């Protein structure tokens, strides 16, 4: 029956959704009852009911989200809390962790769990119940997760949806950062390992949603700005900065209230630390303040004026004393010490009596005694350590209050209503209640705030795209980098390359220099041209992107050539990136497609053997290898060494390629000295092979190349070591330097001493960095000077009087 009703609602919303909210009666039902019961069904464990509920919810938000600003926030926050995994990203060999360091591990909206041992709660919530509620997430079944991801994917098919989330929530001081959390959620679940806690369909769904988000941004690049009737982007940027200050201030307050208030005063959030009204107003309206820290702060001696100002912000008129106390204790956690509790209850009793003048209570002293009795009753009725037979009855509760109401007894009906309210509904912080109580409280708060929150703004414009991209590009680029380097499908390669290209165009259009630098760096890390580390995938990386055939190795070059003006703006820290780019360009221009076939070809006559027994003498090992491999052909050379780096390895060189292939085929896994050998074709030609097939000049050239490659490798290792030591820009006293030879021993004897790699050990390249260039020298002038050396000026930066010349 419920599924049928949901399907009828789905049809009604598809046909007339935008018109329903125009009628006040139907609009009220939609905003309250429909959303309330629909979002409760989303928490169901019944998969069929969950799927239908999510379909209706996505249609409802797609057609009526303009009047459902806070309802949408509650719904999406629940999905994010359920879907965002709490596990670390698995480390994969060959993928630099820096490439995916920007993917968030925890969404911003998830608050750290409160410590249960000091909460004062009589009946702590079970972990299972809290997870099911979505307070901690991670409790939904794989099929349920997929259904939720599909719901999000449907919403993100609307081109302006992410912009609307950014404007309506991320730029609002009182709302959560839904846009950033949504991008973080998609980025994390786009990684392959997310299939282990969901389904295999979730990673491609999330990747598709990320790429579609970037595609929509790229499509709006050429739009004409539309400003009419929309908030000023500059004003929204200021609000976003203010929001960050409030978040930082709340965090500091939770650690040290005095420091937090000082920080907020310095940034103009509160007028003064000594203004009780300003401090109290901030503490009451800011949900990021810890309930425990707030209770301790308000009850502290010396803060009586702030406590009084805080109580003045509540309206207790028309409320019974237990109802007023419940409202108050929903805003902070009552401290555990009796002296602190007394201070708060005394101020509350006076405030309640003066503002309400209840007929059933004689004076403020009676309110104080009754309030204390209510707290004791609450603990007695809901403490699991007290047996039901020994709990306080109504007669016991009434007996404890005899003669305290101005010398008289309280009305039995009045005390009966209080007793039943406490017995059936425990007073405690809402986020520690069970499912129904927590949801009911959240919904009451939502409806009370809806009037002041205003409608959601529809944003079919590109005026906010620059700030939106600046806030979200890091996890997007990180996810694309990780997916590319771990994927095994040509279609994925093509889509990710297109995504990189669109990200680069967006970054260049809006001048997000850091994003463009990061993209070029990430792509240069992936290419097999600029690194000696082999790429992790066995597939060809030549893909179709934008109707053209693109090899990922050429992407850094293409981005650089098209956006060199933007790249040139970020000169500082570009040395490593320039060296990598120029190395790629050099290899591409020298061979057209990267390294030549002769350089990449495996040694058809050589066999690389590892996993050999290291304790066997080299002579004995060579003899054993000769006896085994000689059966497959004529041996030219056996190379095995005893140094630490070469232990357990050997190279077998045959005179014929077929012999090497046959040996690998038949001896793979053959046990030698009780260890199975692992065989593969050697990645480079041995000296013996080159000597046999080349003349003397070619052999000398081969040896020189190997020596140069060795020097370059050592130089790269030295430069990497230099980075790790965070070297100073200039040398200190040479007598205090550490010994340095050929890139080895770079660490100084004195750890505080800076050590630089000599120029002769820097990676060889054909690039000059010219400085102190006269102001009137442009690119053409420099090219004419260096032209006789076949040099070309790639770019010149007149702000720093520098240029890059490639020879």
CSV table of N, CA and C in Angstrom, one decimal, residues 586-596:
chain,number,residue,atom,x,y,z
A,586,UNK,N,61.0,17.7,-24.7
A,586,UNK,CA,62.3,17.3,-25.3
A,586,UNK,C,62.1,15.9,-25.9
A,587,UNK,N,61.6,15.0,-25.1
A,587,UNK,CA,61.4,13.6,-25.6
A,587,UNK,C,60.4,13.5,-26.7
A,588,UNK,N,59.3,14.3,-26.6
A,588,UNK,CA,58.3,14.3,-27.7
A,588,UNK,C,58.9,14.8,-29.0
A,589,UNK,N,59.7,15.9,-28.9
A,589,UNK,CA,60.2,16.5,-30.1
A,589,UNK,C,61.3,15.6,-30.7
A,590,UNK,N,62.0,14.9,-29.9
A,590,UNK,CA,63.1,14.1,-30.4
A,590,UNK,C,62.7,12.8,-31.1
A,591,UNK,N,61.5,12.3,-30.6
A,591,UNK,CA,61.1,11.0,-31.2
A,591,UNK,C,59.7,11.1,-31.8
A,592,UNK,N,58.9,12.1,-31.4
A,592,UNK,CA,57.6,12.2,-32.0
A,592,UNK,C,56.6,11.6,-31.1
A,593,UNK,N,56.9,10.5,-30.4
A,593,UNK,CA,55.9,9.8,-29.6
A,593,UNK,C,56.5,9.5,-28.2
A,594,UNK,N,57.5,10.1,-27.8
A,594,UNK,CA,58.2,9.8,-26.5
A,594,UNK,C,59.5,9.0,-26.8
A,595,UNK,N,59.8,8.1,-26.0
A,595,UNK,CA,61.0,7.3,-26.2
A,595,UNK,C,61.0,6.5,-27.5
A,596,UNK,N,62.1,6.3,-28.1
A,596,UNK,CA,62.1,5.5,-29.4
A,596,UNK,C,61.9,4.1,-29.0
